[in-house]
Short mmCIF file of C-alpha atoms in Angstrom, two decimals:
data_model
loop_
_atom_site.label_atom_id
_atom_site.label_comp_id
_atom_site.label_asym_id
_atom_site.label_seq_id
_atom_site.Cartn_x
_atom_site.Cartn_y
_atom_site.Cartn_z
CA MET A 27 149.49 -0.51 105.96
CA ASN A 28 147.85 -2.28 103.01
CA ASP A 29 145.97 -4.59 105.39
CA LYS A 30 144.49 -1.63 107.27
CA ILE A 31 143.31 0.05 104.06
CA ARG A 32 141.72 -3.19 102.83
CA GLN A 33 139.94 -3.69 106.17
CA ALA A 34 138.55 -0.15 106.00
CA PHE A 35 137.14 -0.70 102.48
CA ASP A 36 135.64 -4.03 103.51
CA GLN A 37 133.88 -2.33 106.44
CA VAL A 38 132.43 0.33 104.13
CA GLN A 39 131.15 -2.33 101.73
CA ALA A 40 129.60 -4.29 104.61
CA GLU A 41 127.84 -1.17 105.83
CA ASN A 42 126.49 -0.49 102.32
CA GLU A 43 125.15 -4.04 102.06
CA LEU A 44 123.51 -3.67 105.47
CA LYS A 45 121.94 -0.40 104.37
CA ASP A 46 120.63 -1.98 101.18
CA LYS A 47 119.12 -4.90 103.10
CA THR A 48 117.59 -2.52 105.61
CA LYS A 49 116.03 -0.47 102.82
CA ASP A 50 114.60 -3.59 101.19
CA PHE A 51 113.16 -4.75 104.53
CA ILE A 52 111.56 -1.37 105.27
CA PHE A 53 110.16 -1.15 101.72
CA GLN A 54 108.58 -4.58 101.99
CA LYS A 55 107.06 -3.78 105.36
CA THR A 56 105.80 -0.38 104.25
CA LYS A 57 104.31 -1.77 101.06
CA GLY A 58 102.51 -4.46 103.00
CA TYR A 59 101.19 -1.86 105.44
CA LYS A 60 99.84 0.25 102.58
CA GLN A 61 98.14 -2.76 101.00
CA ALA A 62 96.53 -3.69 104.31
CA LYS A 63 95.45 -0.09 104.82
CA THR A 64 93.95 0.02 101.32
CA ALA A 65 92.10 -3.24 101.91
CA ASN A 66 90.75 -1.94 105.23
CA PHE A 67 89.62 1.31 103.59
CA LYS A 68 87.76 -0.59 100.88
CA TYR A 69 86.06 -2.72 103.53
CA LEU A 70 85.06 0.34 105.55
CA ALA A 71 83.79 2.12 102.42
CA SER A 72 81.63 -0.89 101.51
CA ALA A 73 80.27 -1.13 105.05
CA PHE A 74 79.48 2.59 105.09
CA ALA A 75 77.67 2.31 101.74
CA CYS A 76 75.55 -0.56 103.11
CA VAL A 77 74.66 1.39 106.24
CA ALA A 78 73.80 4.49 104.20
CA PHE A 79 71.60 2.40 101.89
CA LEU A 80 69.76 0.90 104.85
CA LEU A 81 69.26 4.29 106.46
CA ILE A 82 68.01 5.95 103.28
CA GLY A 83 65.86 2.95 102.39
CA GLY A 84 64.41 2.82 105.90
CA TYR A 85 63.69 6.55 105.84
CA TRP A 86 61.94 6.20 102.48
CA LEU A 87 59.85 3.26 103.69
CA TYR A 88 58.78 5.05 106.86
CA PHE A 89 58.08 8.50 105.47
CA THR A 90 56.30 7.48 102.24
CA PRO A 91 52.49 7.62 102.62
CA THR A 92 50.69 4.53 101.36
CA VAL A 93 47.16 5.61 102.35
CA GLN A 94 45.60 9.04 102.92
CA ILE A 95 42.58 9.88 105.03
CA SER A 96 40.65 13.01 104.04
CA ILE A 97 38.40 14.39 106.79
CA ASP A 98 36.00 17.19 105.89
CA ILE A 99 33.32 18.90 107.96
CA ASN A 100 34.20 22.56 108.33
CA PRO A 101 37.89 21.96 108.88
CA SER A 102 39.33 20.13 105.88
CA VAL A 103 42.38 18.03 106.76
CA GLU A 104 44.26 15.07 105.34
CA LEU A 105 46.33 12.48 107.13
CA GLY A 106 49.21 10.67 105.46
CA VAL A 107 49.52 7.07 106.70
CA ASN A 108 52.65 5.00 106.11
CA ARG A 109 52.91 1.23 105.56
CA PHE A 110 53.29 0.79 109.32
CA ASN A 111 49.91 2.50 109.95
CA ARG A 112 51.52 5.58 111.48
CA ILE A 113 50.61 9.20 110.76
CA ILE A 114 53.52 10.85 108.96
CA SER A 115 51.73 14.02 107.80
CA PHE A 116 48.79 16.10 109.00
CA GLU A 117 47.85 18.85 106.53
CA SER A 118 45.04 21.38 106.40
CA TYR A 119 43.22 22.82 103.38
CA ASN A 120 41.45 25.80 104.93
CA ASP A 121 41.69 28.19 107.88
CA ASP A 122 39.59 26.00 110.16
CA GLY A 123 41.84 23.09 109.24
CA ASP A 124 44.87 25.16 110.29
CA LYS A 125 43.34 25.66 113.73
CA LEU A 126 42.66 21.96 114.08
CA THR A 127 46.16 20.87 113.04
CA ASP A 128 47.69 23.44 115.41
CA SER A 129 45.60 22.18 118.33
CA LEU A 130 46.32 18.45 117.93
CA ASP A 131 49.60 16.58 118.16
CA ILE A 132 48.94 13.33 116.29
CA LYS A 133 52.06 12.84 114.19
CA PHE A 134 53.49 9.30 114.41
CA MET A 135 50.35 8.04 116.17
CA ASP A 136 48.55 4.94 114.95
CA TYR A 137 46.00 6.23 112.42
CA SER A 138 42.97 4.81 114.29
CA GLU A 139 43.99 6.59 117.46
CA ALA A 140 44.66 9.78 115.52
CA VAL A 141 41.27 9.77 113.75
CA ASN A 142 39.47 9.12 117.04
CA LYS A 143 41.35 12.03 118.57
CA ILE A 144 40.23 14.29 115.71
CA ILE A 145 36.55 13.35 115.68
CA ASP A 146 36.39 13.38 119.49
CA SER A 147 37.94 16.85 119.67
CA GLU A 148 35.73 19.57 121.12
CA GLU A 149 35.56 21.45 117.83
CA ILE A 150 34.39 18.47 115.76
CA LEU A 151 31.93 17.24 118.40
CA THR A 152 30.37 20.71 118.59
CA LEU A 153 29.99 20.85 114.81
CA LEU A 154 28.33 17.43 114.69
CA GLU A 155 26.00 18.40 117.54
CA ASN A 156 25.00 21.41 115.45
CA ASP A 157 24.00 19.01 112.65
CA GLU A 158 27.04 19.61 110.47
CA VAL A 159 28.10 16.85 108.05
CA MET A 160 31.43 15.02 108.16
CA THR A 161 32.93 12.90 105.37
CA ILE A 162 35.93 10.60 105.68
CA ALA A 163 37.54 9.50 102.43
CA VAL A 164 40.10 6.69 102.47
CA VAL A 165 42.46 7.18 99.54
CA GLY A 166 44.59 4.22 98.48
CA THR A 167 45.63 1.82 95.75
CA ASP A 168 43.18 -1.07 96.15
CA ASN A 169 45.56 -2.98 98.43
CA LEU A 170 44.94 -4.81 101.70
CA GLN A 171 45.97 -1.84 103.81
CA SER A 172 43.43 0.43 102.08
CA GLU A 173 40.64 -2.04 102.78
CA GLU A 174 41.66 -2.39 106.42
CA VAL A 175 41.78 1.38 106.87
CA LEU A 176 38.32 1.78 105.30
CA SER A 177 36.93 -0.92 107.59
CA ASN A 178 38.44 0.77 110.65
CA MET A 179 37.11 4.17 109.59
CA GLN A 180 33.64 2.68 109.27
CA SER A 181 34.00 1.32 112.80
CA CYS A 182 35.21 4.70 114.09
CA THR A 183 32.17 6.49 112.67
CA ALA A 184 29.56 3.81 113.39
CA GLY A 185 26.58 5.33 115.18
CA ARG A 186 27.63 8.92 114.50
CA ASP A 187 24.92 10.99 112.81
CA ASN A 188 25.67 13.00 109.66
CA THR A 189 28.89 11.09 109.03
CA TYR A 190 29.86 8.86 106.12
CA CYS A 191 32.94 7.06 104.85
CA TYR A 192 33.97 5.96 101.40
CA TYR A 193 37.01 4.75 99.47
CA THR A 194 38.62 6.18 96.35
CA HIS A 195 41.71 5.36 94.33
CA SER A 196 44.78 7.55 94.89
CA LYS A 197 44.91 8.55 91.21
CA GLU A 198 41.78 10.68 91.84
CA VAL A 199 43.53 12.87 94.41
CA GLU A 200 46.10 14.71 92.30
CA LYS A 201 43.56 17.05 90.71
CA ALA A 202 42.08 17.84 94.11
CA HIS A 203 45.42 18.94 95.48
CA GLU A 204 46.16 20.95 92.34
CA SER A 205 42.93 22.83 93.08
CA GLY A 206 43.99 23.46 96.68
CA LEU A 207 41.23 21.21 98.07
CA SER A 208 41.20 18.07 100.15
CA TYR A 209 39.82 15.11 98.27
CA GLY A 210 36.56 15.01 100.24
CA LYS A 211 35.72 18.61 99.44
CA TYR A 212 36.91 18.27 95.84
CA LYS A 213 34.54 15.35 95.30
CA ALA A 214 31.65 17.44 96.68
CA PHE A 215 32.75 20.34 94.47
CA LEU A 216 32.57 18.18 91.33
CA GLU A 217 29.13 16.96 92.32
CA LEU A 218 27.87 20.49 92.86
CA GLN A 219 29.58 21.79 89.73
CA LYS A 220 27.51 19.42 87.59
CA LEU A 221 24.39 21.13 88.91
CA ASP A 222 25.81 24.64 89.08
CA PRO A 223 28.66 25.25 86.57
CA THR A 224 29.20 28.75 88.01
CA ILE A 225 30.45 27.45 91.36
CA THR A 226 34.15 28.16 91.95
CA VAL A 227 36.87 26.52 94.03
CA GLU A 228 37.15 29.71 96.10
CA GLU A 229 33.47 29.49 97.02
CA ILE A 230 33.78 25.83 97.95
CA GLN A 231 36.76 26.51 100.21
CA SER A 232 34.66 28.78 102.41
CA MET A 233 31.67 26.40 102.58
CA THR A 234 31.10 23.63 105.08
CA MET A 235 30.18 20.14 103.91
CA ARG A 236 26.66 20.77 105.20
CA GLU A 237 26.31 23.86 103.03
CA ILE A 238 27.53 21.97 99.98
CA ARG A 239 25.17 19.04 100.57
CA GLU A 240 22.23 21.43 101.07
CA ARG A 241 23.06 23.25 97.84
CA ILE A 242 23.25 19.95 95.96
CA SER A 243 19.91 18.86 97.43
CA GLN A 244 18.24 22.13 96.45
CA LEU A 245 19.51 22.01 92.88
CA SER A 246 18.68 18.34 92.42
CA GLY A 247 15.18 18.72 93.94
CA ASN A 248 15.81 16.39 96.88
CA VAL A 249 14.41 18.86 99.43
CA ASP A 250 11.16 18.41 101.36
CA ASP A 251 8.54 21.07 102.13
CA ASN A 252 10.46 22.22 105.21
CA GLY A 253 13.58 22.91 103.15
CA GLU A 254 15.38 19.89 104.55
CA ASN A 255 17.21 17.20 102.67
CA SER A 256 14.75 14.39 102.01
CA ARG A 257 17.46 11.69 101.87
CA LYS A 258 18.53 10.34 105.23
CA ASN A 259 20.26 7.13 104.35
CA THR A 260 22.66 5.30 106.62
CA GLY A 261 25.63 3.15 105.76
CA THR A 262 29.21 3.27 104.53
CA GLY A 263 30.88 1.89 101.46
CA ARG A 264 33.23 2.05 98.53
CA GLU A 265 33.02 4.87 96.07
CA ASN A 266 33.00 4.01 92.41
CA HIS A 267 35.22 6.05 90.13
CA SER A 268 32.37 8.23 88.91
CA GLY A 269 32.33 9.82 92.35
CA ASN A 270 29.37 8.15 94.02
CA GLY A 271 29.74 7.05 97.61
CA SER A 272 27.43 5.76 100.30
CA ARG A 273 26.38 7.92 103.24
CA HIS A 274 25.56 7.46 106.89
CA ARG A 275 22.92 10.16 106.90
CA GLY A 276 21.98 12.74 104.36
CA ALA A 277 22.91 16.31 105.10
CA LYS A 278 20.60 18.97 106.38
CA GLY A 279 21.52 22.61 106.05
CA ARG A 280 25.17 23.63 105.58
CA ASN A 281 28.19 21.72 104.11
CA THR A 282 32.15 22.04 103.81
CA GLN A 283 43.82 16.26 103.53
#
C-alpha cells in the first residue's frame, strides 16, 4: 500500500517537472520569436523611411521650377521649367493667356518643344503677322541652365520679326507676381510708369505689348512723322538689373508667366 502511494506522488512530481520544463522551453522560444519580430519591424521601418525620403526628395526635385519663361504678346503666360528641362507649370496672367493655356497641352514637354508649340500656334502666328510684339523673358539664378535656356530661346526666335528675348534674375519676379502680372509685362509696366506715373496695373493687363511699346515711344519722343516707332533694332541679350534689355525689332503700334 505504501509503495503504491509513493509511486503516485513520484508520478505527480515528474509531471510537474515536465510542465515546468515545457513552460521554460515555450517561454524561451516565444521570447526569441518576439525579438526576431521586433528586429524585423525595425528593419522594415527603416526601409520604409528610406523609400519615403527618396520619393519625397524625387518629387521635390522634379516639381521645383529652376527657370521660368515669361512669354508676352497679347496672351501673357509663364512656363515653369524644372532641372530636367521639363515644363512643370503653364500659367496665364490674363484672359487671352487663359485661352492659350486651355488650347495647348505642353505640361511635361521639353521646354524648347513647348515654346516652339506656343509661338507656332495659330493665335500667336496671327498676332505676329498683324505686327504685334512678343517678348520672351528667361528668369533664373545666373546658373548654367539659365544661360542654356536663354541661348535656346534666342535660337527659337531667330528671324522672327517684332520678337525679342532677354534674361533677368529670379529675385525680380516676386513683385511682378504680387501685382498679378507676368514678368515680361511687369517690366514693360515699370518702363511706362517712369514716363506716365498715372498708368495702373489694371490698364496694363488689358494692353498688348505692342500698345505698351507704342505708348513708351510716344512719351519718350521716339516716334517718326508717320507715328511709328523710330527704333527698329535687332538682336537678343541679357537684361541688366535696371530693366534694360535688347530687342529684335522695335515695336510699332500696340503692345501687351
